[in-house]
Amino acid sequence: MLSRTADHLLWMARYIERAENTARMLDVNCQTGMLPISAAQAEQGWEGLLSICELLPAYRRRHDDIRPGHIIQFMAADADNPSSIIACIQASRENARAVRGQLTTEVWETYNQTWIEAQALLQTDILTDDPSRFFEWVKDRSHLARGVMLGTMLMDQSLWFLRLGTFLERADNTARLLDVKFHARDNEFHVSDLVDQEELDFYHWSAILRSVSAFEVYRKVYRDVIRPDRVAELLMLRPDMPRSLLASMDEVLTNLDRIGAKTLSSPSRRLAGRIQSELQYGEIHNILETGLHNYLTRFLERIHELGQVITDEFLY
């Protein structure tokens, strides 16, 4: 496969996954914003979201204050923001168009229709009247895109590069989503805080679990009240949780092997293996003792590095 084709496939999948995860992060902030918290706490949460997504400077250039409506518009509908939902959907569609010959008709039509419908939806007042409905629509279209790919495409390098892009992006965004909870705090989250935080944070953690479709999964796995340490464990270290960091890295390794990075001489295989092994053999109490924010920040840096290494090895 031409490296240019592989690059389009990888980013086609990454952008649609990024659109979905941006919708998930905005949705969890909308839900927690409806809880009885102070205006200062709400502002910290929204500012933390912008910081985690590395969008705070760009937002500040356009707006003087932190307002949920402005942030939702900026992160969902602003075509000049390359990380916005609409910009990601457009970029995903353009990458799909560039490799139209590698895709089935069903896959192409799904991406093209998503772009057309997104533009139409954003011409309405959906972001002001009912933003959660728009975020649910984005998640549904992303689910449909993945299902159509798996159900119609030949299981060859095209599909494997698509899957690689999906899970690279998912690992990055799950870490960001989890870190939003801690980023705006004045002090780091430690094990000693668990007792005091348990009741206070119940609804916040419930919102986070629902935002990654994990509320029922949590109940099935732990059969107990929602505790922050267990939420973190579920979203980081459980290999059977589809959106966890470990499950995402397992898929990254599997698809790297499929595209030819099986040997230890492969830089991307070595780096991905180190990241995966830390998660596989890690224990949540050790992570929390050293600080979850620090751990997730380092994880995000390594995922970014892995993306660059994959680009150097396969896409140039």
XYZ file of N, CA and C in Angstrom, residues 66-311:
738
model
N -15.186 32.945 30.037
C -15.546 31.532 29.898
C -17.065 31.400 29.997
N -17.699 31.075 28.884
C -19.140 30.860 28.859
C -19.438 29.535 28.177
N -20.257 28.685 28.806
C -20.564 27.380 28.210
C -21.074 27.472 26.780
N -21.948 28.437 26.500
C -22.481 28.569 25.147
C -21.399 28.858 24.125
N -20.479 29.746 24.480
C -19.379 30.071 23.576
C -18.462 28.866 23.362
N -18.195 28.140 24.445
C -17.302 26.982 24.345
C -17.925 25.885 23.484
N -19.218 25.622 23.693
C -19.895 24.601 22.880
C -19.862 24.985 21.408
N -20.148 26.251 21.121
C -20.109 26.713 19.727
C -18.701 26.585 19.151
N -17.697 26.963 19.944
C -16.305 26.925 19.493
C -15.832 25.502 19.236
N -16.203 24.564 20.126
C -15.708 23.198 20.011
C -16.589 22.293 19.151
N -17.786 22.761 18.817
C -18.689 21.925 18.018
C -18.873 22.448 16.605
N -19.065 23.754 16.441
C -19.531 24.273 15.153
C -18.575 25.244 14.474
N -17.462 25.585 15.106
C -16.534 26.561 14.528
C -15.614 25.880 13.518
N -15.858 26.124 12.237
C -15.058 25.484 11.191
C -13.622 25.978 11.181
N -13.372 27.147 11.775
C -12.004 27.678 11.836
C -11.188 27.046 12.959
N -11.846 26.313 13.847
C -11.151 25.561 14.882
C -10.916 24.147 14.362
N -9.681 23.772 14.038
C -9.432 22.458 13.419
C -9.781 21.270 14.300
N -9.995 21.505 15.604
C -10.359 20.418 16.503
C -11.855 20.356 16.779
N -12.638 21.244 16.171
C -14.074 21.240 16.418
C -14.713 20.005 15.785
N -15.904 19.680 16.242
C -16.605 18.506 15.727
C -16.844 18.629 14.231
N -17.327 19.777 13.791
C -17.634 19.933 12.366
C -16.364 19.882 11.521
N -15.249 20.442 12.024
C -13.988 20.397 11.282
C -13.456 18.968 11.208
N -13.621 18.198 12.282
C -13.175 16.800 12.279
C -14.009 15.956 11.319
N -15.315 16.183 11.297
C -16.176 15.438 10.370
C -15.812 15.771 8.927
N -15.553 17.046 8.665
C -15.153 17.430 7.308
C -13.815 16.814 6.921
N -12.841 16.865 7.840
C -11.522 16.299 7.551
C -11.616 14.794 7.333
N -12.453 14.123 8.120
C -12.638 12.692 7.955
C -13.229 12.380 6.587
N -14.218 13.154 6.187
C -14.853 12.954 4.879
C -13.876 13.223 3.738
N -13.044 14.261 3.868
C -12.074 14.580 2.818
C -11.012 13.488 2.690
N -10.568 12.932 3.808
C -9.626 11.815 3.754
C -10.269 10.586 3.123
N -11.548 10.361 3.424
C -12.259 9.237 2.796
C -12.378 9.441 1.292
N -12.643 10.665 0.876
C -12.765 10.954 -0.561
C -11.440 10.720 -1.286
N -10.330 11.002 -0.589
C -9.017 10.829 -1.218
C -8.671 9.363 -1.456
N -9.286 8.454 -0.682
C -9.005 7.014 -0.839
C -10.295 6.273 -1.169
N -11.143 6.921 -1.955
C -12.448 6.343 -2.284
C -12.325 4.927 -2.840
N -11.274 4.666 -3.590
C -11.101 3.349 -4.199
C -10.778 2.241 -3.212
N -10.340 2.606 -2.013
C -10.018 1.610 -0.983
C -11.225 1.262 -0.111
N -12.318 2.005 -0.275
C -13.470 1.858 0.595
C -14.632 1.208 -0.141
N -15.516 0.587 0.616
C -16.751 0.095 0.014
C -17.716 1.268 -0.176
N -18.704 1.067 -1.022
C -19.699 2.114 -1.259
C -20.392 2.504 0.040
N -20.690 1.505 0.877
C -21.385 1.774 2.133
C -20.565 2.654 3.067
N -19.261 2.419 3.119
C -18.409 3.229 3.989
C -18.374 4.673 3.495
N -18.148 4.860 2.192
C -18.090 6.205 1.641
C -19.401 6.958 1.860
N -20.521 6.294 1.602
C -21.815 6.956 1.749
C -22.085 7.335 3.202
N -21.620 6.527 4.133
C -21.793 6.844 5.554
C -21.034 8.114 5.923
N -19.785 8.219 5.508
C -18.983 9.405 5.820
C -19.523 10.645 5.107
N -19.925 10.480 3.858
C -20.435 11.614 3.096
C -21.757 12.107 3.672
N -22.642 11.178 4.023
C -23.935 11.561 4.591
C -23.774 12.205 5.958
N -22.803 11.748 6.733
C -22.537 12.360 8.038
C -22.161 13.828 7.878
N -21.324 14.123 6.905
C -20.907 15.506 6.637
C -22.099 16.357 6.212
N -22.947 15.831 5.334
C -24.108 16.575 4.851
C -25.088 16.850 5.992
N -25.372 15.832 6.794
C -26.322 15.995 7.891
C -25.782 16.910 8.992
N -24.473 16.850 9.240
C -23.877 17.714 10.266
C -24.060 19.180 9.908
N -23.807 19.523 8.651
C -23.997 20.910 8.221
C -25.450 21.349 8.401
N -26.381 20.460 8.029
C -27.797 20.800 8.144
C -28.206 20.988 9.608
N -27.738 20.119 10.479
C -28.079 20.225 11.901
C -27.576 21.521 12.511
N -26.373 21.908 12.135
C -25.779 23.100 12.734
C -26.371 24.394 12.174
N -27.185 24.291 11.144
C -27.922 25.454 10.664
C -29.153 25.730 11.528
N -29.503 24.763 12.361
C -30.638 24.936 13.279
C -30.142 25.482 14.619
N -31.040 25.540 15.596
C -30.685 26.032 16.934
C -30.376 24.898 17.896
N -29.939 23.759 17.389
C -29.763 22.580 18.232
C -28.720 22.787 19.331
N -27.668 23.560 19.058
C -26.614 23.747 20.060
C -27.062 24.641 21.212
N -28.035 25.477 20.971
C -28.548 26.318 22.056
C -29.764 25.679 22.728
N -30.584 24.993 21.945
C -31.811 24.408 22.497
C -31.577 23.060 23.175
N -30.777 22.210 22.542
C -30.583 20.850 23.069
C -29.237 20.288 22.594
N -28.124 20.798 23.145
C -26.813 20.341 22.666
C -26.576 18.851 22.857
N -27.157 18.274 23.918
C -26.951 16.842 24.162
C -27.503 15.988 23.015
N -28.576 16.450 22.376
C -29.131 15.708 21.237
C -28.145 15.696 20.077
N -27.455 16.814 19.854
C -26.434 16.855 18.803
C -25.271 15.942 19.142
N -24.841 15.953 20.401
C -23.720 15.094 20.797
C -24.084 13.620 20.638
N -25.316 13.255 20.972
C -25.764 11.874 20.773
C -25.763 11.506 19.296
N -26.166 12.450 18.453
C -26.150 12.205 17.008
C -24.723 11.940 16.523
N -23.767 12.723 16.998
C -22.369 12.537 16.595
C -21.878 11.149 17.007
N -22.202 10.755 18.236
C -21.788 9.425 18.700
C -22.436 8.322 17.859
N -23.697 8.483 17.530
C -24.385 7.472 16.717
C -23.750 7.355 15.331
N -23.395 8.468 14.724
C -22.786 8.426 13.386
C -21.395 7.799 13.427
N -20.650 8.048 14.502
C -19.339 7.424 14.653
C -19.484 5.916 14.825
N -20.461 5.492 15.645
C -20.717 4.058 15.811
C -21.088 3.422 14.474
N -21.925 4.111 13.712
C -22.343 3.593 12.411
C -21.146 3.452 11.474
N -20.267 4.456 11.471
C -19.096 4.408 10.590
C -18.211 3.208 10.908
N -17.964 2.950 12.202
C -17.137 1.805 12.570
C -17.816 0.487 12.213
N -19.126 0.421 12.460
C -19.846 -0.805 12.144
C -19.853 -1.116 10.662
N -20.041 -0.102 9.841
C -20.041 -0.307 8.392
C -18.664 -0.745 7.908
N -17.610 -0.153 8.482
C -16.249 -0.569 8.095
C -16.026 -2.042 8.408
N -16.379 -2.446 9.625
C -16.153 -3.835 10.031
C -17.057 -4.807 9.277
N -18.238 -4.350 8.901
C -19.197 -5.246 8.275
C -19.092 -5.380 6.777
N -18.363 -4.459 6.118
C -18.347 -4.485 4.651
C -16.952 -4.528 4.034
N -15.910 -4.133 4.784
C -14.585 -4.029 4.166
C -13.801 -5.337 4.244
N -12.977 -5.549 3.240
C -12.067 -6.689 3.236
C -11.086 -6.548 4.399
N -10.764 -7.674 5.032
C -9.844 -7.627 6.178
C -8.410 -7.630 5.684
N -7.989 -6.475 5.202
C -6.635 -6.319 4.679
C -6.011 -5.062 5.276
N -4.945 -4.573 4.665
C -4.221 -3.439 5.247
C -5.071 -2.184 5.370
N -6.004 -1.978 4.455
C -6.864 -0.792 4.544
C -7.632 -0.781 5.860
N -8.238 -1.894 6.192
C -9.001 -1.986 7.438
C -8.085 -1.865 8.646
N -6.899 -2.443 8.573
C -6.000 -2.420 9.725
C -5.485 -1.014 10.013
N -5.221 -0.234 8.964
C -4.811 1.153 9.196
C -5.974 1.969 9.761
N -7.185 1.688 9.302
C -8.351 2.357 9.873
C -8.495 2.033 11.356
N -8.343 0.769 11.705
C -8.456 0.357 13.104
C -7.331 0.954 13.948
N -6.131 1.009 13.396
C -5.005 1.598 14.109
C -5.291 3.056 14.437
N -5.805 3.804 13.459
C -6.145 5.198 13.701
C -7.222 5.366 14.750
N -8.230 4.500 14.696
C -9.326 4.566 15.659
C -8.822 4.426 17.086
N -7.992 3.423 17.333
C -7.602 3.141 18.718
C -6.477 4.034 19.212
N -5.662 4.558 18.332
C -4.707 5.595 18.741
C -5.464 6.809 19.262
N -6.464 7.225 18.494
C -7.238 8.396 18.885
C -8.053 8.131 20.143
N -8.592 6.924 20.275
C -9.402 6.599 21.439
C -8.560 6.619 22.713
N -7.349 6.072 22.645
C -6.476 6.102 23.823
C -6.200 7.530 24.254
N -5.889 8.382 23.283
C -5.615 9.784 23.572
C -6.822 10.456 24.210
N -7.991 10.249 23.618
C -9.168 10.979 24.070
C -9.763 10.439 25.366
N -9.649 9.140 25.613
C -10.103 8.617 26.906
C -9.267 9.205 28.034
N -7.961 9.322 27.809
C -7.092 9.935 28.814
C -7.479 11.392 29.049
N -7.791 12.113 27.983
C -8.186 13.516 28.130
C -9.518 13.637 28.873
N -10.456 12.781 28.500
C -11.762 12.825 29.152
C -11.640 12.570 30.649
N -10.836 11.581 31.036
C -10.638 11.274 32.446
C -9.915 12.412 33.155
N -8.973 13.020 32.477
C -8.175 14.068 33.101
C -8.964 15.359 33.305
N -10.017 15.577 32.500
C -10.850 16.757 32.680
C -11.371 16.840 34.113
N -11.634 15.682 34.705
C -12.180 15.642 36.062
C -11.207 16.228 37.078
N -9.926 16.121 36.812
C -8.920 16.519 37.802
C -8.201 17.812 37.444
N -8.252 18.198 36.183
C -7.400 19.286 35.717
C -7.705 20.616 36.410
N -8.987 20.855 36.678
C -9.361 22.144 37.260
C -9.268 22.168 38.783
N -8.859 21.054 39.383
C -8.756 21.014 40.849
C -7.537 21.799 41.328
N -7.670 22.344 42.515
C -6.534 23.067 43.087
C -5.459 22.120 43.583
N -5.882 20.920 44.029
C -4.901 19.948 44.517
C -5.070 18.636 43.796
N -4.015 17.850 43.755
C -4.017 16.565 43.053
C -4.904 15.576 43.792
N -5.414 14.608 43.036
C -6.307 13.590 43.600
C -5.465 12.427 44.099
N -5.606 12.065 45.372
C -4.845 10.984 45.968
C -5.784 9.998 46.661
N -5.240 8.858 47.032
C -6.031 7.829 47.693
C -6.642 8.361 48.989
N -5.922 9.191 49.712
C -6.424 9.695 50.981
C -7.686 10.543 50.825
N -7.956 11.019 49.602
C -9.133 11.846 49.373
C -10.403 11.025 49.169
N -10.280 9.707 49.008
C -11.410 8.902 48.552
C -12.633 9.013 49.453
N -12.432 8.938 50.766
C -13.576 8.936 51.675
C -14.328 10.256 51.577
N -13.597 11.359 51.572
C -14.234 12.670 51.523
C -14.907 12.928 50.180
N -14.344 12.392 49.107
C -14.844 12.691 47.779
C -16.004 11.794 47.364
N -16.183 10.657 48.029
C -17.103 9.636 47.524
C -18.511 10.168 47.295
N -19.112 10.786 48.345
C -20.468 11.270 48.191
C -20.524 12.518 47.313
N -19.552 13.398 47.500
C -19.537 14.656 46.755
C -19.489 14.419 45.252
N -18.730 13.427 44.832
C -18.479 13.242 43.412
C -19.366 12.198 42.744
N -20.360 11.662 43.466
C -21.148 10.566 42.896
C -21.735 10.940 41.541
N -22.391 12.090 41.457
C -23.062 12.453 40.208
C -22.064 12.843 39.119
N -20.951 13.418 39.522
C -19.921 13.743 38.531
C -19.372 12.466 37.888
N -19.059 11.477 38.732
C -18.513 10.231 38.195
C -19.562 9.468 37.397
N -20.814 9.551 37.814
C -21.885 8.923 37.035
C -21.955 9.535 35.648
N -21.829 10.859 35.574
C -21.870 11.533 34.277
C -20.702 11.100 33.402
N -19.522 10.963 34.007
C -18.356 10.528 33.240
C -18.550 9.110 32.721
N -19.056 8.218 33.569
C -19.303 6.841 33.136
C -20.318 6.799 32.000
N -21.386 7.564 32.119
C -22.390 7.573 31.058
C -21.819 8.157 29.767
N -20.897 9.107 29.889
C -20.340 9.733 28.695
C -19.499 8.772 27.872
N -18.992 7.703 28.489
C -18.238 6.694 27.743
C -19.003 5.373 27.678
N -20.320 5.464 27.870
C -21.199 4.290 27.782
C -20.740 3.182 28.733
N -20.348 3.573 29.948
C -19.757 2.609 30.883
C -20.509 2.508 32.205
N -21.671 3.166 32.322
C -22.377 3.135 33.598
C -22.843 1.721 33.933
N -23.492 1.058 32.968
C -23.949 -0.318 33.192
C -22.768 -1.273 33.348
N -21.694 -1.012 32.597
C -20.497 -1.851 32.708
C -19.923 -1.766 34.120
N -19.877 -0.550 34.671
C -19.362 -0.385 36.037
C -20.197 -1.198 37.031
N -21.506 -1.105 36.904
C -22.380 -1.846 37.812
C -22.168 -3.353 37.684
N -21.972 -3.807 36.469
C -21.778 -5.240 36.247
C -20.446 -5.720 36.812
N -19.402 -4.919 36.674
C -18.061 -5.330 37.103
C -17.901 -5.214 38.613
N -18.320 -4.076 39.195
C -18.010 -3.809 40.600
C -19.189 -4.042 41.543
N -20.417 -3.953 41.049
C -21.613 -4.218 41.872
C -21.567 -3.450 43.195
N -21.204 -2.179 43.123
C -21.030 -1.402 44.349
C -21.293 0.060 44.030
N -21.233 0.907 45.058
C -21.371 2.340 44.838
C -20.236 2.831 43.942
N -20.474 3.944 43.281
C -19.464 4.481 42.366
C -18.367 5.151 43.169
N -17.163 4.655 43.002
C -15.989 5.211 43.676
C -14.988 5.686 42.645
N -14.363 6.850 42.894
C -13.430 7.402 41.912
C -12.287 6.465 41.537
N -11.734 5.724 42.515
C -10.609 4.857 42.191
C -11.040 3.735 41.247
N -12.264 3.244 41.424
C -12.735 2.168 40.555
C -13.098 2.690 39.170
N -13.625 3.910 39.112
C -13.886 4.520 37.803
C -12.574 4.665 37.033
N -11.555 5.155 37.712
C -10.250 5.302 37.072
C -9.698 3.953 36.624
N -9.840 2.941 37.472
C -9.372 1.603 37.108
C -10.113 1.076 35.887
N -11.428 1.254 35.856
C -12.232 0.764 34.738
C -11.813 1.423 33.426
N -11.588 2.732 33.453
C -11.289 3.469 32.224
C -9.814 3.436 31.854
N -8.985 2.870 32.724
C -7.560 2.815 32.418
C -7.038 1.389 32.273
N -7.346 0.518 33.221
C -6.616 -0.742 33.353
C -7.420 -1.990 33.021
N -8.704 -1.865 32.719
C -9.510 -3.049 32.414
C -9.389 -3.397 30.928
N -8.861 -4.584 30.594
C -8.730 -4.956 29.181
C -10.059 -5.296 28.527
N -11.114 -5.549 29.331
C -12.414 -5.907 28.782
C -13.366 -4.720 28.681
N -12.898 -3.526 29.034
C -13.686 -2.309 28.867
C -13.311 -1.668 27.534
N -14.228 -1.610 26.540
C -13.855 -1.234 25.164
C -13.167 0.111 25.017
N -13.455 1.073 25.893
C -12.871 2.398 25.731
C -11.742 2.666 26.730
N -11.276 1.645 27.429
C -10.200 1.858 28.393
C -8.864 2.077 27.686
N -7.917 2.635 28.429
C -6.589 2.857 27.865
C -5.928 1.533 27.491
N -6.052 0.526 28.365
C -5.410 -0.766 28.096
C -6.043 -1.455 26.891
N -7.375 -1.470 26.797
C -8.031 -2.092 25.650
C -7.633 -1.395 24.348
N -7.516 -0.076 24.386
C -7.102 0.673 23.194
C -5.678 0.323 22.791
N -4.778 0.229 23.779
C -3.394 -0.098 23.462
C -3.245 -1.549 22.999
N -4.077 -2.453 23.523
C -4.071 -3.829 23.019
C -4.402 -3.846 21.529
N -5.399 -3.055 21.130
C -5.790 -2.991 19.719
C -4.715 -2.318 18.868
N -4.065 -1.299 19.413
C -2.970 -0.650 18.684
C -1.872 -1.668 18.377
N -1.488 -2.449 19.383
C -0.453 -3.465 19.182
C -0.883 -4.509 18.160
N -2.130 -4.972 18.256
C -2.639 -5.984 17.324
C -2.578 -5.487 15.893
N -2.992 -4.262 15.670
C -3.017 -3.737 14.309
C -1.636 -3.328 13.811
N -0.749 -2.954 14.719
C 0.646 -2.740 14.305
C 1.256 -4.051 13.798
N 0.980 -5.144 14.501
C 1.473 -6.451 14.054
C 0.919 -6.802 12.675
N -0.339 -6.492 12.441
C -0.974 -6.834 11.169
C -0.391 -6.063 9.992
N 0.034 -4.820 10.240
C 0.577 -4.043 9.119
C 2.075 -4.248 8.953
N 2.671 -5.111 9.792
C 4.057 -5.478 9.557
C 5.066 -5.036 10.581
N 4.608 -4.620 11.770
C 5.541 -4.151 12.811
C 5.740 -5.217 13.882
N 5.912 -6.477 13.454
C 5.974 -7.582 14.422
C 7.324 -7.712 15.109
N 8.374 -7.213 14.507
C 9.717 -7.450 15.036
C 10.080 -6.409 16.092
N 11.027 -6.773 16.953
C 11.487 -5.851 17.987
C 12.268 -4.683 17.402
N 12.673 -4.793 16.137
C 13.394 -3.683 15.506
C 12.451 -2.558 15.094
N 11.152 -2.783 15.181
C 10.174 -1.756 14.825
C 10.058 -0.736 15.955
N 10.410 0.536 15.699
C 10.326 1.551 16.765
C 8.905 1.717 17.305
N 7.913 1.686 16.420
C 6.538 1.867 16.884
C 6.082 0.683 17.734
N 6.489 -0.534 17.355
C 6.114 -1.729 18.121
C 6.737 -1.703 19.510
N 7.989 -1.264 19.606
C 8.665 -1.208 20.905
C 8.002 -0.184 21.826
N 7.726 1.005 21.280
C 7.135 2.059 22.107
C 5.718 1.680 22.531
N 4.923 1.177 21.591
C 3.560 0.758 21.926
C 3.580 -0.360 22.963
N 4.538 -1.274 22.850
C 4.649 -2.366 23.806
C 4.976 -1.875 25.207
N 5.834 -0.852 25.305
C 6.171 -0.306 26.631
C 4.956 0.378 27.268
N 4.219 1.141 26.460
C 3.028 1.813 26.988
C 2.000 0.782 27.441
N 1.791 -0.234 26.610
C 0.799 -1.265 26.923
C 1.175 -2.064 28.167
N 2.458 -2.392 28.316
C 2.880 -3.210 29.457
C 2.733 -2.453 30.772
N 2.962 -1.129 30.761
C 2.761 -0.337 31.977
C 1.304 -0.384 32.433
N 0.395 -0.357 31.462
C -1.026 -0.437 31.798
C -1.413 -1.856 32.212
N -0.890 -2.843 31.493
C -1.253 -4.234 31.751
C -0.845 -4.673 33.152
N 0.327 -4.239 33.594
C 0.841 -4.675 34.897
C 0.731 -3.591 35.967
N 0.072 -2.488 35.624
C -0.089 -1.410 36.592
C -1.199 -1.696 37.590
N -1.148 -1.008 38.719
C -2.182 -1.123 39.750
C -2.689 0.276 40.068
N -3.999 0.392 40.187
C -4.586 1.721 40.290
C -4.155 2.451 41.557
N -3.959 1.733 42.658
C -3.573 2.436 43.887
C -2.189 3.060 43.763
N -1.290 2.400 43.011
C 0.034 2.994 42.785
C -0.060 4.244 41.915
N -0.935 4.203 40.915
C -1.115 5.360 40.040
C -1.693 6.535 40.814
N -2.697 6.261 41.651
C -3.332 7.331 42.421
C -2.398 7.915 43.466
N -1.532 7.081 44.035
C -0.592 7.577 45.039
C 0.405 8.568 44.442
N 0.776 8.347 43.191
C 1.733 9.253 42.545
C 1.041 10.428 41.860
N -0.306 10.390 41.752
C -1.050 11.487 41.139
C -1.578 11.115 39.770
N -2.889 11.100 39.633
C -3.498 10.683 38.373
C -3.247 11.681 37.251
N -3.306 12.966 37.562
C -3.081 13.981 36.527
C -1.692 13.848 35.916
N -0.688 13.641 36.762
C 0.677 13.478 36.253
C 0.797 12.242 35.369
N 0.162 11.160 35.787
C 0.218 9.921 35.006
C -0.435 10.120 33.646
N -1.617 10.739 33.628
C -2.331 10.921 32.365
C -1.614 11.908 31.450
N -1.000 12.935 32.031
C -0.228 13.882 31.220
C 0.925 13.170 30.531
N 1.622 12.315 31.270
C 2.732 11.546 30.679
C 2.215 10.575 29.625
N 1.081 9.956 29.890
C 0.496 9.034 28.917
C 0.178 9.763 27.610
N -0.407 10.946 27.709
C -0.738 11.713 26.508
C 0.510 12.094 25.724
N 1.570 12.436 26.423
C 2.824 12.756 25.745
C 3.364 11.545 24.983
N 3.250 10.354 25.582
C 3.764 9.148 24.939
C 2.886 8.714 23.765
N 1.575 8.939 23.872
C 0.699 8.623 22.750
C 1.002 9.546 21.568
N 1.252 10.814 21.854
C 1.640 11.747 20.795
C 2.955 11.303 20.152
N 3.901 10.897 20.992
C 5.172 10.395 20.462
C 4.959 9.153 19.610
N 4.082 8.251 20.048
C 3.805 7.037 19.278
C 3.215 7.379 17.919
N 2.323 8.351 17.878
C 1.767 8.776 16.595
C 2.846 9.273 15.649
N 3.816 10.019 16.185
C 4.909 10.518 15.353
C 5.795 9.374 14.856
N 6.056 8.399 15.738
C 6.899 7.264 15.357
C 6.214 6.432 14.265
N 4.914 6.211 14.404
C 4.165 5.477 13.374
C 4.219 6.218 12.045
N 4.070 7.535 12.108
C 4.158 8.344 10.894
C 5.526 8.194 10.235
